[in-house]
Coordinates of C-alpha atoms in Angstrom, one line a residue:
Chain A
X1 CA 106.7 103.6 96.5
X2 CA 105.9 104.5 100.1
X3 CA 105.7 103.1 103.1
X4 CA 102.8 104.5 105.4
X5 CA 102.9 103.0 108.4
X6 CA 100.1 103.7 110.8
X7 CA 99.7 104.1 114.5
X8 CA 96.5 104.0 115.1
X9 CA 94.1 103.2 118.2
X10 CA 93.6 99.0 118.5
X11 CA 89.6 100.1 119.1
X12 CA 89.8 101.9 115.5
X13 CA 91.1 99.0 113.0
X14 CA 88.3 97.6 112.1
X15 CA 86.7 101.3 110.5
X16 CA 90.1 102.2 109.2
X17 CA 90.3 98.4 107.4
X18 CA 86.9 99.4 106.2
X19 CA 87.8 102.2 105.0
X20 CA 91.0 101.1 103.3
X21 CA 88.9 98.3 101.2
X22 CA 87.5 101.2 99.8
X23 CA 90.1 103.1 98.6
X24 CA 91.5 100.2 96.5
X25 CA 94.3 99.0 98.9
X26 CA 95.2 95.0 98.2
X27 CA 97.5 94.7 100.3
X28 CA 98.7 96.0 103.8
X29 CA 100.3 93.8 107.1
X30 CA 99.3 95.6 111.0
X31 CA 100.6 93.9 114.3
X32 CA 99.9 94.8 117.7
X33 CA 102.2 97.5 119.5
X34 CA 102.3 99.9 122.7
X35 CA 102.8 103.5 122.1
X36 CA 104.6 105.8 124.9
X37 CA 103.1 109.5 124.7
X38 CA 103.7 112.5 126.9
X39 CA 101.7 115.6 124.8
X40 CA 100.4 119.0 126.3
X41 CA 96.7 118.6 127.2
X42 CA 95.3 118.0 130.4
X43 CA 97.9 117.5 133.8
X44 CA 100.0 119.9 134.6
X45 CA 103.4 119.6 135.2
X46 CA 106.7 122.1 135.7
X47 CA 103.7 124.9 134.3
X48 CA 103.0 123.1 130.5
X49 CA 99.9 121.0 130.6
X50 CA 100.4 117.3 129.9
X51 CA 98.7 114.0 129.5
X52 CA 100.2 110.7 129.9
X53 CA 99.0 107.4 127.8
X54 CA 99.9 103.9 127.1
X55 CA 97.4 102.7 124.1
X56 CA 97.0 99.9 123.1
X57 CA 97.6 100.9 119.2
X58 CA 98.4 98.3 116.6
X59 CA 101.1 99.7 113.5
X60 CA 99.7 98.9 109.9
X61 CA 102.9 99.5 107.3
X62 CA 100.8 100.0 104.0
X63 CA 102.9 100.0 100.7
X64 CA 102.3 102.0 97.9
X65 CA 103.2 103.8 95.0
X66 CA 104.1 107.5 94.8
X67 CA 100.7 108.5 93.5
X68 CA 98.2 106.9 96.1
X69 CA 100.3 108.0 99.5
X70 CA 98.4 111.5 99.9
X71 CA 95.2 109.8 98.9
X72 CA 95.6 106.5 101.4
X73 CA 97.0 109.1 104.6
X74 CA 93.4 111.1 103.9
X75 CA 91.9 107.6 104.2
X76 CA 93.8 107.1 107.1
X77 CA 93.2 110.0 109.0
X78 CA 89.2 110.6 109.2
X79 CA 88.6 106.7 109.8
X80 CA 91.3 106.9 112.9
X81 CA 90.5 109.9 114.3
X82 CA 88.8 110.7 117.5
X83 CA 89.1 114.0 117.5
X84 CA 91.3 113.1 122.0
X85 CA 94.4 113.1 122.4
X86 CA 96.2 109.7 121.5
X87 CA 95.5 108.9 118.3
X88 CA 98.2 107.7 116.8
X89 CA 100.8 108.9 113.7
X90 CA 101.9 108.3 110.4
X91 CA 105.2 108.3 109.1
X92 CA 105.5 108.4 105.1
X93 CA 109.5 106.6 103.6
X94 CA 110.9 105.7 100.8
X95 CA 111.1 102.8 99.7
X96 CA 113.2 101.4 97.3
X97 CA 112.7 98.2 95.5
X98 CA 109.1 95.6 95.9
X99 CA 109.3 91.5 95.2
X100 CA 106.4 89.6 95.2
X101 CA 107.5 86.8 96.4
X102 CA 104.8 84.7 94.7
X103 CA 106.3 85.4 91.1
X104 CA 109.3 87.4 92.1
X105 CA 107.2 90.7 89.8
X106 CA 109.5 94.0 90.9
X107 CA 107.8 97.5 92.3
X108 CA 105.0 98.6 91.1
X109 CA 104.3 94.6 89.3
X110 CA 104.2 93.6 92.6
X111 CA 102.0 95.8 94.6
X112 CA 99.2 96.0 91.8
Chain B
X1 CA 123.0 100.0 104.3
X2 CA 120.0 98.9 102.8
X3 CA 117.0 97.2 105.2
X4 CA 115.2 94.1 103.7
X5 CA 111.7 93.4 105.2
X6 CA 110.4 90.2 103.8
X7 CA 106.5 89.7 105.4
X8 CA 106.3 85.8 104.4
X9 CA 104.2 83.2 105.1
X10 CA 104.9 82.0 108.7
X11 CA 104.4 78.0 107.6
X12 CA 108.2 78.9 105.7
X13 CA 110.1 80.6 108.5
X14 CA 112.4 78.1 109.8
X15 CA 113.2 77.5 106.3
X16 CA 113.4 81.0 105.7
X17 CA 115.8 80.4 108.2
X18 CA 117.9 77.4 107.0
X19 CA 118.2 79.4 103.9
X20 CA 119.5 83.0 105.0
X21 CA 121.9 80.8 107.7
X22 CA 123.6 79.1 104.8
X23 CA 124.3 82.8 103.3
X24 CA 126.2 84.0 106.1
X25 CA 123.3 87.0 107.2
X26 CA 124.5 86.9 110.9
X27 CA 121.7 89.4 112.7
X28 CA 118.7 89.2 111.7
X29 CA 114.8 89.6 113.7
X30 CA 111.4 88.4 113.4
X31 CA 107.7 88.7 114.7
X32 CA 104.4 87.7 113.6
X33 CA 101.5 90.0 111.7
X34 CA 98.7 89.2 109.8
X35 CA 98.3 90.3 106.2
X36 CA 94.8 91.9 104.9
X37 CA 95.1 91.1 100.5
X38 CA 93.1 91.1 97.9
X39 CA 94.8 89.0 94.8
X40 CA 93.5 89.0 91.3
X41 CA 93.3 85.0 91.9
X42 CA 90.1 82.6 92.0
X43 CA 87.1 84.8 92.1
X44 CA 84.6 87.0 90.6
X45 CA 84.1 90.2 92.4
X46 CA 82.7 92.9 90.1
X47 CA 84.5 91.2 87.2
X48 CA 87.3 91.2 88.5
X49 CA 88.8 87.5 89.8
X50 CA 89.7 88.1 93.3
X51 CA 90.9 86.1 96.0
X52 CA 91.0 87.9 99.4
X53 CA 93.4 86.0 102.4
X54 CA 94.1 87.1 106.2
X55 CA 97.2 84.9 106.5
X56 CA 99.6 84.7 109.6
X57 CA 102.9 86.3 108.9
X58 CA 106.3 86.4 110.7
X59 CA 108.0 89.3 109.6
X60 CA 111.9 89.2 109.1
X61 CA 114.0 92.6 109.3
X62 CA 117.2 91.9 107.9
X63 CA 119.9 95.1 107.5
X64 CA 123.1 94.6 105.5
X65 CA 125.5 96.2 103.2
X66 CA 124.1 97.0 99.4
X67 CA 127.0 94.9 98.0
X68 CA 124.4 91.8 100.1
X69 CA 121.3 93.0 99.1
X70 CA 120.7 91.2 96.4
X71 CA 121.6 87.5 97.4
X72 CA 119.5 88.1 100.3
X73 CA 116.5 89.0 97.4
X74 CA 117.3 86.3 96.1
X75 CA 117.8 83.3 99.3
X76 CA 114.7 84.2 99.8
X77 CA 112.6 84.8 97.3
X78 CA 113.4 80.6 96.5
X79 CA 113.3 79.7 100.4
X80 CA 109.8 81.4 100.7
X81 CA 108.0 80.8 98.2
X82 CA 105.2 78.3 97.5
X83 CA 104.0 79.5 94.0
X84 CA 100.3 80.4 95.3
X85 CA 99.3 83.6 96.5
X86 CA 99.7 84.9 99.2
X87 CA 103.5 84.8 99.8
X88 CA 103.9 87.8 101.0
X89 CA 106.5 90.5 99.3
X90 CA 110.0 91.8 100.2
X91 CA 110.6 95.6 100.7
X92 CA 114.0 97.6 100.9
X93 CA 114.6 100.6 102.1
X94 CA 117.6 102.8 102.8
X95 CA 119.7 103.0 106.4
X96 CA 121.8 105.6 106.7
X97 CA 123.8 104.9 110.4
X98 CA 123.7 102.0 112.0
X99 CA 125.1 101.5 115.4
X100 CA 126.1 98.2 117.3
X101 CA 125.0 98.3 121.5
X102 CA 127.8 96.3 122.4
X103 CA 130.5 98.5 121.4
X104 CA 129.3 101.6 119.8
X105 CA 131.0 100.4 116.1
X106 CA 128.3 102.1 113.4
X107 CA 128.0 101.2 110.1
X108 CA 130.0 97.8 108.4
X109 CA 131.2 97.6 112.1
X110 CA 128.0 97.3 113.3
X111 CA 127.3 94.0 111.0
X112 CA 129.9 92.6 111.0
Chain C
X1 CA 113.0 114.4 110.6
X2 CA 114.4 110.2 111.5
X3 CA 113.0 107.0 112.3
X4 CA 115.5 105.8 115.6
X5 CA 115.0 101.9 115.3
X6 CA 116.3 100.3 118.9
X7 CA 116.9 96.8 118.5
X8 CA 116.9 96.0 122.9
X9 CA 117.4 93.1 125.4
X10 CA 113.8 93.2 126.8
X11 CA 115.6 92.7 130.2
X12 CA 116.4 96.8 130.1
X13 CA 113.8 98.0 128.8
X14 CA 112.6 100.3 132.0
X15 CA 115.7 101.5 132.1
X16 CA 115.7 102.6 128.2
X17 CA 112.5 103.9 128.8
X18 CA 113.4 105.9 131.5
X19 CA 116.1 108.1 130.2
X20 CA 114.1 108.3 127.2
X21 CA 112.0 110.0 129.4
X22 CA 114.4 112.4 131.5
X23 CA 115.7 113.1 127.2
X24 CA 112.3 114.7 126.4
X25 CA 111.4 111.9 124.2
X26 CA 107.4 112.4 123.7
X27 CA 106.0 109.2 121.7
X28 CA 107.3 106.1 120.9
X29 CA 106.0 102.4 119.2
X30 CA 106.9 99.2 120.8
X31 CA 106.8 95.3 120.8
X32 CA 108.5 92.0 120.9
X33 CA 110.7 90.9 118.7
X34 CA 113.0 87.6 118.5
X35 CA 116.4 87.4 117.0
X36 CA 118.6 85.7 115.5
X37 CA 122.6 85.8 115.8
X38 CA 126.3 84.7 114.9
X39 CA 128.2 86.9 116.5
X40 CA 132.0 87.0 116.9
X41 CA 133.0 85.6 120.2
X42 CA 133.4 82.6 123.0
X43 CA 132.2 79.7 121.2
X44 CA 134.6 78.1 117.9
X45 CA 133.2 76.5 114.6
X46 CA 134.9 76.2 112.3
X47 CA 138.6 78.0 112.8
X48 CA 136.6 81.8 113.9
X49 CA 134.6 82.2 117.6
X50 CA 131.2 82.7 116.6
X51 CA 128.0 82.9 119.8
X52 CA 124.8 82.2 118.5
X53 CA 122.0 83.3 120.5
X54 CA 118.3 83.6 120.0
X55 CA 117.2 86.4 122.5
X56 CA 113.6 87.7 123.7
X57 CA 114.3 91.5 122.3
X58 CA 112.1 94.3 122.0
X59 CA 112.0 97.4 119.0
X60 CA 111.3 100.4 120.2
X61 CA 110.9 102.7 117.1
X62 CA 111.4 106.5 117.8
X63 CA 111.0 109.1 115.2
X64 CA 112.2 112.3 115.9
X65 CA 113.8 115.6 114.4
X66 CA 117.1 115.3 112.9
X67 CA 118.3 117.8 116.0
X68 CA 117.8 115.5 118.7
X69 CA 119.6 111.7 116.1
X70 CA 122.6 112.1 117.9
X71 CA 121.6 112.9 121.5
X72 CA 119.9 110.2 121.7
X73 CA 121.4 107.8 120.6
X74 CA 123.6 108.6 123.5
X75 CA 121.4 107.6 125.4
X76 CA 119.5 104.7 123.5
X77 CA 124.0 102.7 124.4
X78 CA 124.6 104.1 127.8
X79 CA 121.3 103.2 129.4
X80 CA 121.1 99.8 126.5
X81 CA 124.6 98.3 127.0
X82 CA 125.0 95.9 128.6
X83 CA 128.9 95.1 127.7
X84 CA 127.7 91.2 126.2
X85 CA 127.0 89.8 123.4
X86 CA 123.8 90.3 122.0
X87 CA 122.9 93.7 123.8
X88 CA 121.2 94.4 120.2
X89 CA 121.8 97.7 117.4
X90 CA 120.3 100.6 116.6
X91 CA 119.1 101.9 112.7
X92 CA 119.1 105.2 111.0
X93 CA 116.3 105.6 108.2
X94 CA 114.8 108.4 107.0
X95 CA 111.3 110.3 107.3
X96 CA 109.6 112.5 104.8
X97 CA 106.4 113.3 106.6
X98 CA 104.8 112.9 109.6
X99 CA 100.6 113.5 110.7
X100 CA 99.3 113.7 114.1
X101 CA 96.0 111.8 113.2
X102 CA 93.6 114.2 116.1
X103 CA 94.3 117.1 114.4
X104 CA 96.3 116.5 110.8
X105 CA 99.7 118.3 112.4
X106 CA 102.0 117.6 110.0
X107 CA 105.9 117.1 110.6
X108 CA 107.6 118.5 113.3
X109 CA 104.0 119.9 114.3
X110 CA 102.4 115.8 114.5
X111 CA 106.4 115.6 116.5
X112 CA 106.7 117.5 119.3

């Protein structure tokens, strides 16, 4: 299982949520964060063009089986994109074990 | 070391906190999130019974040594359970290194 | 790539942010959490000296290439420290893949 952590613009949340729902993603959590960044862009600083931003962001944490990762990432990339600096990032990490609290189901059974 | 991330009902937090304290869990952080889910349950949608929920949840993030994982998970499963859809999930992932900021103690020393 | 998760005193945030900026950390997210802890310290409880605290904390989540981890951790340890119980912890975990949402750049390209 993998955890897909998507740090997106808060303004794109509804669109992303609908796209995930259409892909059959059955469980995720989200919360609001602040994002600090410097990315090569408009302003010039010491000869390099930078844009500093502090954008209202929402983190979506989605745990899925390995076979679904690519499809969910594609869905996130297309639904969360504006094309402007500050669209956010997606990070993939490993989940070793999962439990459903209601009935102690584990791993695949906890996610389905 | 492992990170135990428990996504529980906010309403069960006090009970879970007491149970963790009784087990000697010495450090954890928590914050409030929203959880979106669809689980097979009461309502029928396209022939499958679904229940969609958006429950106020709290995430507890607990880092412990490997030997304590099973005991802490059991404590979480029993103290966070109501038996109804939406009780939440627990995810286990690996932590490669830990530091205590106060004195730069590492790994086991940072957790004790 | 590694995720560096620093759980610090909220009161040290500005200092930490400046120190990270000076180190060239170009992207991170943060959010506020509560931290529960018991650490050997001032008070005596069943023969052991404990201090229980519930401190307003901020989590910084920073993903960097492996080569930068030690430098960022040193920066965090020195800028977040007061020397008192409750300074927080730093946890390192593995990130398998990273994407920049704006242009689908991956891994190193997503972080730079």
